[in-house]
Amino acid sequence: MLKTPRGTKDILPGEIEKWQFIESKFREITEKYNYKELRTPIFETTEVFSRSIGEETDIVNKEMYTFLDKGGKSMTLRPEMTAALVRSVIQNNLCSQGELQRLWYYGPFFRYERPQKGRFRQFHQFGVECLASEYAESDVEIISLGIDLINSLQFKDYTLIINSLGNRESRQVYLNHLVEYFNDNKGSLSETSQIRLEKNPLRILDSKSEDDIKVNQNAPFIDDYFDNESNEHFDEVKSMLDYLNIDYRLDRRLVRGLDYYSHTVFEFQSNVLGAQDSFGGGGRYNSLFEQLGGKPTPAIGFAMGVERLLLILEQINNNEQKSCLDVYIVNAGIDNRNEIMKLADKLRKNYSVVFDLKRKNIKAQFKEANKLNCKYTVVLGQQEIENNELSIKNMENGNQVKLSLSSEIDLDDINWE
Ligand code: HAM
């Protein structure tokens, strides 16, 4: 049997309603904040990602779906959106005069990772990016939008974790000290981290290996090397969050897995997710525009993983999205099936309508109407046609009324008493 590739899945009717529920919340919340949707191609030239996410990150190093197209050009299925979005904004001059842009996106992304609970090779992200403001208000707007989205999905059991990586200059000073510290303790680091030390020392701080965790305990903290600008920005963000009563946990070791960040970084975590406990993450990326050939443009954003949101909603069980139809037309023995289709047509002007396509008996049709959770059944038989009437049954209370077949049918106006 042909199957979906490992780490991917079909989303079938029955499950898709949960996706649509979450998607409707994306639209609802982004509208409240006046964010506009931006769509880009599913694949980009490989450079878009290698120049932005960082050559030595896990994503670029081993997780990208990269291929040569028939013209011999290297292409990559997008592993994330921020780089692709910035590419698009530069190409289409959306910020060329420093215009503020509030943008959002939703769609599939691809990373060749080892599949496990909450980790897929094709997954879906919803994300927002606020471009061309360097001020703390935009950091807080982005975080607030994330929290409003979580609230709209009605789960409370999550933690917002924040940190700052400072500006480029203070980060470089810090990196020098960090490398010095790790070199002094190289023998105690895991093998992977010894390699990382050469290429991307910041990633060692994220390691889950017991050996590395011990070494990390005494590693220097990034904020000890902050200059005034780095301190001021982060202090302002924290004080605004405090003022708005937004709860957060400061994690001085949070670095995130992509290289483009500076200043504020944050994650949304939930302990119902297990090892992959982060269901959203983001941060500020003030140098990314220049890295991709654009004008300096400060920016901040985040992305949430839809599969992980669904896992959380499943755990807390409040995601019952029972589909509901208005009308099931029961054919009570009329030979001219055109009459059924004509009635369906008429009713569809105002209602959702189905009828039997398997030529089942009346009992089986009522059973199907029940299964489909229809609000009303409309019975049409030879006698009804002759009398120019319809028999309508309210499936909730079992009551029945008769209406004229030829006049307007307003199901919401019926007195069922
Ligand atoms: P990220 O942390 O790599 O950040 O991904 C964001 C979210 O995507 C994660 O928190 C997770 O929920 C989901 N995710 C990532 N990989 C997988 C996977 N293999 N399977 C399932 N879900 C996954 C970014 O992608 C940044 N572009 C976020 C950002 C936006 N930063 C600034 N703006």
XYZ file of N, CA, C and O in Angstrom, residues 120-216:
388
model
N 7.320 16.684 13.406
C 7.017 16.127 12.090
C 8.003 16.655 11.053
O 8.747 17.591 11.324
N 7.968 16.018 9.893
C 8.830 16.507 8.803
C 8.084 17.531 7.949
O 8.690 18.425 7.397
N 6.783 17.366 7.850
C 5.960 18.476 7.350
C 5.072 18.897 8.514
O 4.312 18.082 9.047
N 5.203 20.141 8.929
C 4.386 20.643 10.028
C 3.832 22.001 9.604
O 4.165 22.511 8.534
N 2.995 22.579 10.458
C 2.345 23.839 10.085
C 2.623 24.907 11.124
O 2.560 24.639 12.317
N 2.931 26.063 10.633
C 3.170 27.196 11.546
C 2.182 28.309 11.241
O 1.854 28.574 10.089
N 1.779 28.964 12.329
C 1.121 30.261 12.225
C 2.135 31.248 12.790
O 2.763 30.962 13.813
N 2.317 32.377 12.138
C 3.298 33.319 12.671
C 2.934 34.754 12.385
O 2.110 35.049 11.502
N 3.529 35.652 13.142
C 3.346 37.091 12.917
C 4.706 37.783 12.954
O 5.602 37.344 13.677
N 4.837 38.826 12.167
C 6.092 39.571 12.153
C 5.743 41.064 12.115
O 4.919 41.491 11.303
N 6.349 41.806 13.014
C 6.148 43.257 13.037
C 7.454 43.900 12.576
O 8.488 43.762 13.234
N 7.392 44.589 11.429
C 8.616 45.066 10.795
C 8.755 46.587 10.893
O 7.759 47.310 10.801
N 9.983 47.031 11.058
C 10.364 48.451 11.008
C 10.079 49.225 12.295
O 9.966 50.440 12.253
N 9.933 48.545 13.417
C 9.933 49.274 14.690
C 10.986 48.650 15.593
O 11.009 47.432 15.777
N 11.851 49.514 16.126
C 12.887 48.985 17.024
C 12.432 49.068 18.478
O 13.121 48.646 19.367
N 11.232 49.636 18.690
C 10.830 49.968 20.048
C 10.191 48.803 20.793
O 9.583 47.921 20.190
N 10.313 48.899 22.136
C 9.828 47.826 22.996
C 8.327 47.580 22.834
O 7.856 46.463 23.028
N 7.562 48.627 22.442
C 6.114 48.433 22.244
C 5.846 47.323 21.229
O 4.864 46.600 21.341
N 6.705 47.239 20.204
C 6.438 46.216 19.186
C 6.754 44.819 19.733
O 6.068 43.851 19.405
N 7.773 44.711 20.592
C 8.044 43.411 21.232
C 6.820 42.979 22.025
O 6.375 41.835 21.958
N 6.282 43.960 22.768
C 5.167 43.637 23.669
C 3.881 43.392 22.870
O 3.085 42.521 23.218
N 3.711 44.116 21.774
C 2.528 43.859 20.932
C 2.549 42.418 20.415
O 1.533 41.717 20.436
N 3.721 42.000 19.937
C 3.845 40.642 19.393
C 3.566 39.594 20.479
O 2.828 38.632 20.264
N 4.136 39.798 21.652
C 3.921 38.835 22.746
C 2.444 38.833 23.163
O 1.843 37.775 23.362
N 1.839 40.020 23.252
C 0.422 40.101 23.637
C -0.468 39.384 22.630
O -1.428 38.713 23.003
N -0.120 39.554 21.342
C -0.912 38.884 20.308
C -0.852 37.365 20.511
O -1.869 36.668 20.432
N 0.343 36.864 20.814
C 0.502 35.427 21.082
C -0.355 34.983 22.254
O -1.029 33.947 22.197
N -0.359 35.791 23.289
C -1.137 35.431 24.482
C -2.637 35.487 24.190
O -3.396 34.619 24.608
N -3.055 36.496 23.425
C -4.484 36.574 23.055
C -4.898 35.344 22.257
O -6.000 34.826 22.424
N -4.000 34.892 21.385
C -4.318 33.704 20.599
C -4.468 32.486 21.523
O -5.430 31.725 21.406
N -3.534 32.331 22.443
C -3.611 31.202 23.391
C -4.909 31.294 24.197
O -5.619 30.305 24.354
N -5.229 32.487 24.668
C -6.465 32.662 25.441
C -7.691 32.302 24.610
O -8.636 31.696 25.111
N -7.645 32.668 23.324
C -8.815 32.396 22.488
C -8.996 30.890 22.286
O -10.085 30.427 21.980
N -7.915 30.138 22.439
C -8.012 28.674 22.320
C -8.357 28.043 23.666
O -8.473 26.829 23.797
N -8.446 28.900 24.660
C -8.916 28.510 25.992
C -8.055 27.496 26.712
O -8.568 26.578 27.320
N -6.734 27.647 26.601
C -5.934 26.872 27.546
C -5.051 27.811 28.346
O -4.606 28.841 27.860
N -4.850 27.424 29.599
C -4.167 28.342 30.504
C -2.834 27.792 30.974
O -2.000 28.515 31.514
N -2.650 26.486 30.748
C -1.493 25.825 31.317
C -0.260 25.976 30.404
O 0.121 25.048 29.701
N 0.291 27.162 30.361
C 1.480 27.386 29.536
C 2.375 28.404 30.233
O 1.944 29.091 31.165
N 3.623 28.466 29.807
C 4.538 29.447 30.389
C 5.194 30.249 29.272
O 5.617 29.676 28.260
N 5.259 31.549 29.477
C 6.003 32.413 28.553
C 7.402 32.573 29.132
O 7.561 32.981 30.285
N 8.398 32.196 28.335
C 9.779 32.296 28.812
C 10.499 33.339 27.977
O 10.403 33.308 26.737
N 11.167 34.258 28.617
C 11.838 35.293 27.825
C 13.306 35.460 28.237
O 13.715 35.096 29.345
N 14.050 35.989 27.306
C 15.449 36.329 27.571
C 15.845 37.401 26.557
O 15.075 37.730 25.657
N 17.028 37.925 26.711
C 17.540 38.824 25.685
C 18.931 38.359 25.291
O 19.708 37.888 26.130
N 19.218 38.477 23.981
C 20.564 38.135 23.506
C 21.394 39.396 23.292
O 22.513 39.332 22.799
N 20.808 40.544 23.646
C 21.535 41.801 23.488
C 21.751 42.153 22.029
O 21.262 41.477 21.132
N 22.466 43.234 21.786
C 22.727 43.605 20.386
C 23.949 42.843 19.865
O 24.588 42.092 20.596
N 24.235 43.041 18.594
C 25.287 42.271 17.947
C 26.635 42.438 18.646
O 27.378 41.483 18.844
N 26.918 43.702 19.040
C 28.234 43.993 19.627
C 28.407 43.263 20.957
O 29.414 42.594 21.185
N 27.401 43.380 21.846
C 27.585 42.750 23.159
C 27.547 41.224 23.037
O 28.198 40.513 23.789
N 26.811 40.754 22.030
C 26.766 39.307 21.834
C 28.148 38.784 21.428
O 28.579 37.708 21.833
N 28.861 39.568 20.598
C 30.192 39.134 20.165
C 31.158 39.085 21.351
O 31.925 38.133 21.492
N 31.065 40.099 22.212
C 31.938 40.101 23.402
C 31.633 38.867 24.253
O 32.523 38.160 24.725
N 30.329 38.607 24.417
C 29.916 37.447 25.205
C 30.446 36.152 24.583
O 30.983 35.289 25.277
N 30.288 36.034 23.263
C 30.722 34.806 22.591
C 32.198 34.527 22.835
O 32.596 33.382 23.069
N 33.015 35.597 22.803
C 34.451 35.409 23.065
C 34.667 34.797 24.447
O 35.465 33.874 24.611
N 33.942 35.321 25.450
C 34.096 34.796 26.805
C 33.548 33.370 26.928
O 34.121 32.539 27.625
N 32.432 33.144 26.224
C 31.811 31.811 26.293
C 32.755 30.752 25.711
O 32.953 29.679 26.286
N 33.339 31.085 24.562
C 34.256 30.135 23.912
C 35.456 29.872 24.823
O 35.906 28.726 24.985
N 35.934 30.925 25.445
C 37.073 30.768 26.366
C 36.703 29.806 27.505
O 37.441 28.877 27.821
N 35.506 30.011 28.062
C 35.049 29.161 29.162
C 34.903 27.701 28.703
O 35.375 26.776 29.364
N 34.253 27.506 27.540
C 34.053 26.135 27.051
C 35.400 25.484 26.709
O 35.595 24.298 26.928
N 36.336 26.262 26.161
C 37.655 25.696 25.855
C 38.343 25.220 27.123
O 38.969 24.166 27.143
N 38.192 26.010 28.212
C 38.795 25.607 29.490
C 38.182 24.314 30.011
O 38.790 23.614 30.815
N 36.910 24.041 29.596
C 36.205 22.848 30.104
C 35.909 21.847 28.993
O 35.011 21.007 29.125
N 36.674 21.923 27.915
C 36.373 21.137 26.720
C 36.257 19.638 27.035
O 35.357 18.954 26.542
N 37.156 19.132 27.890
C 37.184 17.710 28.208
C 35.891 17.213 28.837
O 35.547 16.035 28.713
N 35.152 18.110 29.484
C 33.913 17.680 30.168
C 32.688 17.782 29.268
O 31.597 17.365 29.648
N 32.858 18.360 28.078
C 31.698 18.523 27.173
C 31.416 17.237 26.389
O 32.332 16.428 26.162
N 30.158 17.061 25.973
C 29.813 15.911 25.126
C 30.537 16.051 23.783
O 30.965 17.152 23.423
N 30.596 14.930 23.071
C 31.314 14.946 21.793
C 30.686 15.955 20.813
O 31.389 16.732 20.179
N 29.339 15.941 20.765
C 28.639 16.860 19.851
C 28.985 18.301 20.200
O 29.227 19.136 19.310
N 29.019 18.593 21.492
C 29.278 19.978 21.884
C 30.722 20.373 21.617
O 31.008 21.553 21.373
N 31.617 19.415 21.663
C 33.013 19.749 21.330
C 33.102 20.204 19.872
O 33.870 21.103 19.545
N 32.277 19.575 19.023
C 32.260 20.002 17.614
C 31.567 21.366 17.500
O 32.022 22.265 16.806
N 30.444 21.497 18.255
C 29.698 22.765 18.212
C 30.559 23.946 18.652
O 30.370 25.076 18.199
N 31.480 23.667 19.556
C 32.342 24.713 20.096
C 33.081 25.439 18.971
O 33.280 26.653 19.012
N 33.446 24.686 17.951
C 34.151 25.283 16.817
C 33.183 26.105 15.969
O 33.548 27.137 15.426
N 31.944 25.600 15.843
C 31.059 26.161 14.827
C 29.968 27.075 15.371
O 29.644 28.095 14.772
N 29.331 26.666 16.457
C 28.200 27.447 16.969
C 28.085 27.273 18.485
O 27.194 26.574 18.979
N 29.010 27.914 19.233
C 29.114 27.651 20.681
C 27.833 27.962 21.456
O 27.554 27.320 22.461
N 27.033 28.928 20.941
C 25.812 29.298 21.666
C 24.850 28.106 21.811
O 24.120 27.994 22.787
N 24.873 27.217 20.810
C 23.972 26.064 20.817
C 24.256 25.108 21.980
O 23.398 24.357 22.397
N 25.493 25.142 22.501
C 25.842 24.243 23.613
C 24.935 24.531 24.810
O 24.556 23.627 25.547
N 24.565 25.792 24.959
C 23.708 26.173 26.093
C 22.344 25.495 26.034
O 21.655 25.378 27.043
N 21.953 25.032 24.854
C 20.646 24.397 24.652
C 20.710 22.877 24.803
O 19.694 22.206 24.706
N 21.926 22.348 25.021
C 22.131 20.889 24.995
C 21.365 20.190 26.117
O 21.199 20.715 27.210
N 20.881 18.970 25.791
C 20.142 18.197 26.792
C 21.061 17.135 27.419
O 20.627 16.366 28.271
N 22.334 17.062 26.988
C 23.239 16.029 27.524
C 23.641 16.363 28.966
O 23.919 17.521 29.300
N 23.647 15.329 29.795
C 23.978 15.493 31.232
C 25.318 16.215 31.408
O 25.454 17.130 32.226
N 26.327 15.767 30.628
C 27.678 16.357 30.739
C 27.630 17.859 30.462
O 28.176 18.668 31.212
N 26.934 18.198 29.364
C 26.871 19.610 28.980
C 26.109 20.432 30.012
O 26.489 21.576 30.319
N 25.044 19.842 30.554
C 24.237 20.582 31.536
C 25.118 20.985 32.722
O 25.053 22.116 33.212
N 26.001 20.057 33.141
C 26.913 20.368 34.262
C 27.837 21.530 33.896
O 28.015 22.463 34.679
N 28.419 21.451 32.710
C 29.342 22.516 32.297
C 28.589 23.847 32.162
O 29.076 24.902 32.601
N 27.382 23.769 31.609
C 26.598 24.988 31.380
C 26.266 25.733 32.673
O 26.111 26.953 32.673
